[in-house]
Every structure is written in C-alpha cells, then in structure tokens.
PDB file of C-alpha atoms in Angstrom:
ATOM      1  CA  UNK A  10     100.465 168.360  83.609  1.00  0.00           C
ATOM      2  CA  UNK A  11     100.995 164.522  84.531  1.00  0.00           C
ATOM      3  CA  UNK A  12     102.689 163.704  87.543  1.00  0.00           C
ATOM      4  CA  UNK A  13     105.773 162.350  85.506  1.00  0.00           C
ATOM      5  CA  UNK A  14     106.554 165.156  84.421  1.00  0.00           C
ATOM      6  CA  UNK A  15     105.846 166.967  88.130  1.00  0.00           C
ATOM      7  CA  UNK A  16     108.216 164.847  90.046  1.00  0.00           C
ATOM      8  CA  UNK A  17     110.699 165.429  86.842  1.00  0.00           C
ATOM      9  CA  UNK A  18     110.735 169.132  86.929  1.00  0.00           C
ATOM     10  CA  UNK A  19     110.688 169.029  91.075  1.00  0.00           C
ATOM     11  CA  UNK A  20     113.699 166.207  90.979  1.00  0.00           C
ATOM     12  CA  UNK A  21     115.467 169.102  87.887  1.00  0.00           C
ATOM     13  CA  UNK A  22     115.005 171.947  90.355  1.00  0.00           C
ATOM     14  CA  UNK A  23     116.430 170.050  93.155  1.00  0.00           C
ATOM     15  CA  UNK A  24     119.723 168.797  91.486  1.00  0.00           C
ATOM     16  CA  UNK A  25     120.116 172.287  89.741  1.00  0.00           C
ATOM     17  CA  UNK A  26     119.858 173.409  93.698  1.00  0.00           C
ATOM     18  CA  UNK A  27     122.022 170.690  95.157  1.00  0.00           C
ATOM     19  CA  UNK A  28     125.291 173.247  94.336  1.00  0.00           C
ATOM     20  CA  UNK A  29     124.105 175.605  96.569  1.00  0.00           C
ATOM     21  CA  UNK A  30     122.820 173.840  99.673  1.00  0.00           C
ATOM     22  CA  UNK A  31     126.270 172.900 100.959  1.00  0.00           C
ATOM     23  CA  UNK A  32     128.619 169.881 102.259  1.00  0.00           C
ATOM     24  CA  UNK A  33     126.170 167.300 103.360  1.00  0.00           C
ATOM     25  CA  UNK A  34     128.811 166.285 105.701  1.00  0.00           C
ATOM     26  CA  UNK A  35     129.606 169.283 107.457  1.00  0.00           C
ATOM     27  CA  UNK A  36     128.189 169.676 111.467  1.00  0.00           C
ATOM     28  CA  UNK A  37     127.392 172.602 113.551  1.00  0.00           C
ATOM     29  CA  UNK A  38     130.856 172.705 114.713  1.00  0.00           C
ATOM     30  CA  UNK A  39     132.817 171.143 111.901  1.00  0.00           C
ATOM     31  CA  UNK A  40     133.855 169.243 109.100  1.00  0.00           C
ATOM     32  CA  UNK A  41     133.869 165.318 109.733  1.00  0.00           C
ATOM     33  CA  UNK A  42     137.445 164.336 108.811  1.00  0.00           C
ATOM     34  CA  UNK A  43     136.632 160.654 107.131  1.00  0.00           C
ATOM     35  CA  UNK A  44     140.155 159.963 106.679  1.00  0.00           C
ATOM     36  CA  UNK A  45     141.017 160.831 110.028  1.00  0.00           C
ATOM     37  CA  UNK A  46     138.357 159.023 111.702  1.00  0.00           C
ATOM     38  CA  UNK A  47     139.250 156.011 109.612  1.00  0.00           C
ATOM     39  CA  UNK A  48     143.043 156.447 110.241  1.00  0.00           C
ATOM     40  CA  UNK A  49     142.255 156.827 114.315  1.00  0.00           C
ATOM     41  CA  UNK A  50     140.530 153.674 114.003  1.00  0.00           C
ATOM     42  CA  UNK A  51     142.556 151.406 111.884  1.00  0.00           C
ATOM     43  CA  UNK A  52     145.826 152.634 114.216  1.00  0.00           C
ATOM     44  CA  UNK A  53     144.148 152.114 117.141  1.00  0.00           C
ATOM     45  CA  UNK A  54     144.388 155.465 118.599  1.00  0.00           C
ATOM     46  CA  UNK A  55     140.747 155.608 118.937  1.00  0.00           C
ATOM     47  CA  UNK A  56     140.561 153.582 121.692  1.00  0.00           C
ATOM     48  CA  UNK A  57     142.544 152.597 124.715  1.00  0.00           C
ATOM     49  CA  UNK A  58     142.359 149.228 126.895  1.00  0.00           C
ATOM     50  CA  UNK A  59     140.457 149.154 130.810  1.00  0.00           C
ATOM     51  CA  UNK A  60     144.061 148.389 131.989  1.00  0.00           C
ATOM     52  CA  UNK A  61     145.713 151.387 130.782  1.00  0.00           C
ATOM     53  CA  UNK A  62     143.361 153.728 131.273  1.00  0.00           C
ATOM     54  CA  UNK A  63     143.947 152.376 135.073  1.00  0.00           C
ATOM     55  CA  UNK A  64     147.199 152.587 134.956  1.00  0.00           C
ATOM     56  CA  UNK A  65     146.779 156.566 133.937  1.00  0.00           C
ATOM     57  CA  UNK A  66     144.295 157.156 137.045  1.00  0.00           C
ATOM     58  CA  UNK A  67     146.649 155.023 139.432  1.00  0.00           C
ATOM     59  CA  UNK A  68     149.804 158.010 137.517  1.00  0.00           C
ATOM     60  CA  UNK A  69     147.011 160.841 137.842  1.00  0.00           C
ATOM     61  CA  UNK A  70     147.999 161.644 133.822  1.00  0.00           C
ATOM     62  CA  UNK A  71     147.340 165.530 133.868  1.00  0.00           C
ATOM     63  CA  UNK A  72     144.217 166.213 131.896  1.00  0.00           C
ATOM     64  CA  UNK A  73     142.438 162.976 132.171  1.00  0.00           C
ATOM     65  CA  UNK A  74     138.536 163.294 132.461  1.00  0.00           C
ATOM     66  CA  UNK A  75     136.886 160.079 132.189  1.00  0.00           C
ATOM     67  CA  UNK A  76     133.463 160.807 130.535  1.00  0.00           C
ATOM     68  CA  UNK A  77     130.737 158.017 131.678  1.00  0.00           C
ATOM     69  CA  UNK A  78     128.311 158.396 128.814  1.00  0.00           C
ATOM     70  CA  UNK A  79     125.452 156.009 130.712  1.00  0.00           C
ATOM     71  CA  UNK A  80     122.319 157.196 132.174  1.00  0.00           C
ATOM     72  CA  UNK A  81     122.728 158.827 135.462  1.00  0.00           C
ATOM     73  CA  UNK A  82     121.072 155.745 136.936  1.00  0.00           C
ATOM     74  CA  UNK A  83     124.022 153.428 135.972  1.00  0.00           C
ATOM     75  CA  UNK A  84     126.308 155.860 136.434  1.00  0.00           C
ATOM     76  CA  UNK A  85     124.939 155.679 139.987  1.00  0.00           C
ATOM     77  CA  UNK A  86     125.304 152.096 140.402  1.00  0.00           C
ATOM     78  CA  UNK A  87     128.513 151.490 139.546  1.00  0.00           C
ATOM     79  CA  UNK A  88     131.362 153.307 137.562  1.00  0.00           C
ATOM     80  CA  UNK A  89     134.927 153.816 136.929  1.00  0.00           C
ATOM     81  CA  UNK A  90     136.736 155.769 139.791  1.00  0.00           C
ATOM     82  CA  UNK A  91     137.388 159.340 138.809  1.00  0.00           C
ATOM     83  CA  UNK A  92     134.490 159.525 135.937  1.00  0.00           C
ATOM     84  CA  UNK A  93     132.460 162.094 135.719  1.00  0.00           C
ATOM     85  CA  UNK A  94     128.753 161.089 134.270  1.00  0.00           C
ATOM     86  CA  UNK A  95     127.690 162.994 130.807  1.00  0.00           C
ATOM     87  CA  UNK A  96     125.404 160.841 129.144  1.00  0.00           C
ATOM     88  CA  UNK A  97     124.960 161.194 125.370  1.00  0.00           C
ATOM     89  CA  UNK A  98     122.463 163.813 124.789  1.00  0.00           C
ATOM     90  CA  UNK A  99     124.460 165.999 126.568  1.00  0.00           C
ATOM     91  CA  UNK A 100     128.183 165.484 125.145  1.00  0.00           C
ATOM     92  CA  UNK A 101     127.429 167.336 122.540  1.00  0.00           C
ATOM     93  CA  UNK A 102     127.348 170.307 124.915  1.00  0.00           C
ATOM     94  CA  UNK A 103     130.179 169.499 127.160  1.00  0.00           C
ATOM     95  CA  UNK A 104     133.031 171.844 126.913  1.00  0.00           C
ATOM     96  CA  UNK A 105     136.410 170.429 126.754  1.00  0.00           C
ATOM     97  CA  UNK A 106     139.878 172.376 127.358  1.00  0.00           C
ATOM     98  CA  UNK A 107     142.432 171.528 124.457  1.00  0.00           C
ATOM     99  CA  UNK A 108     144.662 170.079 127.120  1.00  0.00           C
ATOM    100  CA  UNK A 109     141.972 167.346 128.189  1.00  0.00           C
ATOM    101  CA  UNK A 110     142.436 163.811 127.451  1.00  0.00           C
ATOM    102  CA  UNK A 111     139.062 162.615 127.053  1.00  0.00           C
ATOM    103  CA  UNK A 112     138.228 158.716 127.794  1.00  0.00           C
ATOM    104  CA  UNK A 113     134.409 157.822 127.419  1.00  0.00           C
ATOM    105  CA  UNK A 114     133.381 154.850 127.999  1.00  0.00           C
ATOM    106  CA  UNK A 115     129.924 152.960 128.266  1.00  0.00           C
ATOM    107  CA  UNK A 116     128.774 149.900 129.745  1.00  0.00           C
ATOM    108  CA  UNK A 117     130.276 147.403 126.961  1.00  0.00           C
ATOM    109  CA  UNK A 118     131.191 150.287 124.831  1.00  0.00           C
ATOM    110  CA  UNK A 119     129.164 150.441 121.947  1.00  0.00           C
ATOM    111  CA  UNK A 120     127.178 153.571 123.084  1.00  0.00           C
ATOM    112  CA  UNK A 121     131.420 155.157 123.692  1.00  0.00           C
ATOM    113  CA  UNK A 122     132.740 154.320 120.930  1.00  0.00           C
ATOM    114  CA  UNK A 123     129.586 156.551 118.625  1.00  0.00           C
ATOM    115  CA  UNK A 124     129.706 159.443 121.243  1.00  0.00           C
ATOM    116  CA  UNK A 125     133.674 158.977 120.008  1.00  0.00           C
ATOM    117  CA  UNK A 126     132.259 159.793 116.696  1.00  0.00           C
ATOM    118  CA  UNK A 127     129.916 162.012 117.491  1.00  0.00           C
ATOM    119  CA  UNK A 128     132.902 164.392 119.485  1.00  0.00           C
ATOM    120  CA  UNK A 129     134.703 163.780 116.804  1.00  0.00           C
ATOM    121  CA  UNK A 130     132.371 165.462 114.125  1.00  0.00           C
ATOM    122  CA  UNK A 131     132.251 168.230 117.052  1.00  0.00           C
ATOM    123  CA  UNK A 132     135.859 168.678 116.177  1.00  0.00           C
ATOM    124  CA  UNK A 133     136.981 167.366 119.216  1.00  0.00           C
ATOM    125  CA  UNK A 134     140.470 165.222 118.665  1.00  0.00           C
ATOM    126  CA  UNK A 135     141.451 164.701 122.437  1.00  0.00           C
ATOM    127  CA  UNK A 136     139.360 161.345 122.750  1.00  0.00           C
ATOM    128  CA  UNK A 137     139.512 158.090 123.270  1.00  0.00           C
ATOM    129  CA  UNK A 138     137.172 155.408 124.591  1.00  0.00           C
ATOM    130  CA  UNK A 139     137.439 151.979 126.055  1.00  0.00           C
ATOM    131  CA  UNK A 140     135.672 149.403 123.624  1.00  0.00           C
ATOM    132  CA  UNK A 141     134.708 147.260 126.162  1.00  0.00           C
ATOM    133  CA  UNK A 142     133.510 150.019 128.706  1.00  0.00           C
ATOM    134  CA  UNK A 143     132.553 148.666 132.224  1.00  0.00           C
ATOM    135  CA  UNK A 144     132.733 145.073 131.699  1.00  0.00           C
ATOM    136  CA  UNK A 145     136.415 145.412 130.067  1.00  0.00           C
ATOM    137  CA  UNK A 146     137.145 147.673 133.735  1.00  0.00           C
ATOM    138  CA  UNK A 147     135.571 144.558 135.697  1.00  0.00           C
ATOM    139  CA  UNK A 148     137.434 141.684 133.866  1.00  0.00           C
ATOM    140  CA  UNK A 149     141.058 143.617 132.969  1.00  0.00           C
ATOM    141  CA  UNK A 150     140.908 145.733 136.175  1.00  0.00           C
ATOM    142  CA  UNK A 151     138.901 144.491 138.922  1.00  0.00           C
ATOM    143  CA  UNK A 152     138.776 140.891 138.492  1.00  0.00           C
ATOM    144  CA  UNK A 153     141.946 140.202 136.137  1.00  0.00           C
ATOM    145  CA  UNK A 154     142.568 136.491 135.648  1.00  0.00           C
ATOM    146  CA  UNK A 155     146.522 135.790 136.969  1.00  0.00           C
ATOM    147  CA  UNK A 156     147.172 133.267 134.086  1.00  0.00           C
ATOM    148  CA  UNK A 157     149.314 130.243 135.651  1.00  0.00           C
ATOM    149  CA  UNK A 158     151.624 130.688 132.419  1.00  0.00           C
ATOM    150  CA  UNK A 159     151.953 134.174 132.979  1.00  0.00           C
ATOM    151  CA  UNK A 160     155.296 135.738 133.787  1.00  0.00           C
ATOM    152  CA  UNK A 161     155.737 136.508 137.727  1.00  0.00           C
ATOM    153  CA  UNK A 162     156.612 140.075 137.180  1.00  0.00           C
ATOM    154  CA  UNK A 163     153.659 140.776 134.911  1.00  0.00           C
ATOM    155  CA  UNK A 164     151.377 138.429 137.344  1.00  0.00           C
ATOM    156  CA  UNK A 165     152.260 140.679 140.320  1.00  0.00           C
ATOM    157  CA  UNK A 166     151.838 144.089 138.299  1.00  0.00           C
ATOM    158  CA  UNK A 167     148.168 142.922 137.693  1.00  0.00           C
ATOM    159  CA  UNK A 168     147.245 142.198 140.659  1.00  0.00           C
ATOM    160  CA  UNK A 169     148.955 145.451 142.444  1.00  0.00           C
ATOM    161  CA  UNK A 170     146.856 147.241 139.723  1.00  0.00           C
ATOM    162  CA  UNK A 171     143.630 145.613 141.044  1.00  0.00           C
ATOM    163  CA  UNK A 172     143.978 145.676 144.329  1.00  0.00           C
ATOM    164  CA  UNK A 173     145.261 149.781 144.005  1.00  0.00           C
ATOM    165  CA  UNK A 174     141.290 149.924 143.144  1.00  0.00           C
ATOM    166  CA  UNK A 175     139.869 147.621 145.332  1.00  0.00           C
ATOM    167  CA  UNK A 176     139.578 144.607 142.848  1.00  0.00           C
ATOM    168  CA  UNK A 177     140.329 140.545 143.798  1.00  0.00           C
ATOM    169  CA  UNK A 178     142.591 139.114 141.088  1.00  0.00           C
ATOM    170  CA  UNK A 179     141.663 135.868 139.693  1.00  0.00           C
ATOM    171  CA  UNK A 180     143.877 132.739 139.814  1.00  0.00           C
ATOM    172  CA  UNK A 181     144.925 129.936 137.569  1.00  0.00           C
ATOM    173  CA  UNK A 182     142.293 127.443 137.100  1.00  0.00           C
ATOM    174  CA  UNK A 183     140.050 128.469 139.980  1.00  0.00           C
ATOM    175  CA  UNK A 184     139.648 131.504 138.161  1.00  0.00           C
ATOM    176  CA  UNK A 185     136.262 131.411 137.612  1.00  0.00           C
ATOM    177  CA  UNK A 186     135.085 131.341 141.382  1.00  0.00           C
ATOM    178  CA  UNK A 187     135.452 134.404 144.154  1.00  0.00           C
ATOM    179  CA  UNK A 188     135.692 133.287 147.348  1.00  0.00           C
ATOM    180  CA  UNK A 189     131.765 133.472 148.286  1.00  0.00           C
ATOM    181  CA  UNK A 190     131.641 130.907 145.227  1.00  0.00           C
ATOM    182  CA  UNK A 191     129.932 133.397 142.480  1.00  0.00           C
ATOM    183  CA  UNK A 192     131.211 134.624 139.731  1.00  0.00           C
ATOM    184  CA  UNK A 193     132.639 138.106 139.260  1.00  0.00           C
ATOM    185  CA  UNK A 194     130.154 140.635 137.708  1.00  0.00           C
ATOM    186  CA  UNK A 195     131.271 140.541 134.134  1.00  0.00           C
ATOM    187  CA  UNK A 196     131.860 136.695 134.096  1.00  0.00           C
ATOM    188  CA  UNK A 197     129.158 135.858 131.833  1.00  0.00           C
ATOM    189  CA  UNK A 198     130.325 138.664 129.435  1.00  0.00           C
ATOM    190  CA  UNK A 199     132.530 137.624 126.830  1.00  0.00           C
ATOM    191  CA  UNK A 200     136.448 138.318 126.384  1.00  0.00           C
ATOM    192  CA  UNK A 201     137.589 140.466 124.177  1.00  0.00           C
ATOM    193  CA  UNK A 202     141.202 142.313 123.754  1.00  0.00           C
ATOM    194  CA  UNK A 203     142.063 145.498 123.014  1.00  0.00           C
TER     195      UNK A 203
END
C-alpha cells in the first residue's frame, strides 16, 4: 500500500470520527459563549477604567475582589490597594462566589484582559479587568494630570480621588515634573483611555 493512499484512509477514518469526538470549543468547565464574549467586548462591559475601579474601593462596592494576575514578585513591589495576588496559572483554580465582582488586572493589561478570557471560558461572568492595569492606576489614579481646561468641580474630584490613596495630582503644564523633578512612574508609558 503507498503512502497516498495511507494518509487517505487515516485522514477518511478521522473525519468519519470527527462526529463523535465532541465540541472543539467546549472547556473543562464550560461552553465558550463567542457571542457573548464578543458582545462584552464591543459594549465595553469587559473592562472598566483605573479611575472607577478607585472610585468602587474608595465606596467599598460589596463583592469587589481585585485579582492581581502578576507574579508574586510584582505583586510584591507594587499593587493596587485591596488586590489580592493570583497569578495566571492559578486563576483557573480560584473559586469565586456568584456575588463577586471580579476586577483583574495586570501590569499594562494585556496578561488581564486573556485571564478575562480564560475565566470566561471557566464560565465565570462576574469579571472585568482594567486594560491598562498598573500603569492606567499610576497615570488615572495616582498621578492624574489636573488639565488647566478642565472643569473645577471635576479638577477637585480627581485630585480628592488621588490623594484618598496617597497619589500627587499633576498640574497644568508642569505636569510632567513631581516635585523632586522626576517623572511619575508610568510617565514614559503611553496614554490610553478607557
């Protein structure tokens, strides 16, 4: 028998099997929801900005864990106040009640946003994560620029908000410079919305 015709009865056996091996898609937990996932995203309930996840710690939102998924090394270094650290090889065995609200985040939040996807294959619906992680906490939160064209009320809710967590707001022009002269952490990082 040639090999032609090997690999052509192993690649017949295989799609006459393909039936019976089951949804390609489906996880040890669950079903991934495409739609879903794509609707979460393209609504923006996937996600939710540095500010107003500080805003819910300032409130204390009931059922807010705040899921660092870095290393325990970073996690050690610096991290968002409140956050509990379960990096990414071990989300997939964290336990979450129905009533959590979940909000990973990472250090720019690429690593968040797939162990979003990855909870969300788990069948877990109660999460959210911040798509600029860390550097979005530094630059919304801890050192927010005070825009000289921005309204007074909305100026002085920023900077309460920053200074509730120990942050420096940033002003005007002279933005750019603390008062030892440096740059704040995230400065060279770029800006991004939410």
């Amino acid at each position: 028998m040639t090999v032609t015709r090997r690999l052509g009865i192993g690649a017949l056996a295989l799609g006459l099997a393909a039936p019976f091996a089951g949804n390609p898609y489906r996880t040890a937990r669950g079903t991934l929801d495409l739609d879903a996932v794509v609707k979460a995203i393209n609504d923006g309930s996937d996600h939710v900005c540095a500010r107003q996840l500080a805003i819910w710690i300032r409130d204390r939102r009931r059922g807010l864990r705040i899921i660092d998924v870095r290393p325990a090394a970073a996690f050690a270094d610096d991290a968002i106040p409140t956050a509990e650290n379960v990096p990414v090889e071990r989300l997939v065995h964290m336990i979450a009640a129905p009533d959590d609200h979940l909000v990973l985040y990472s250090e720019e939040g690429a690593h968040a946003g797939q162990a979003w996807v990855m909870l969300r294959a788990l069948g877990v619906d109660n999460a959210v994560f911040v798509p600029g992680g860390l550097a979005d906490w530094r630059d919304e939160v801890m050192f927010p620029l005070l825009a000289d064209d921005m309204p007074a009320a909305a100026r002085a809710e920023v900077a309460a908000l920053s200074r509730y967590f120990g942050g420096s707001p940033r002003q005007g022009a002279a933005a750019t410079m603390t008062i030892t002269g440096a740059a704040p952490p995230s400065q060279s990082l770029r800006r991004r919305g939410c």
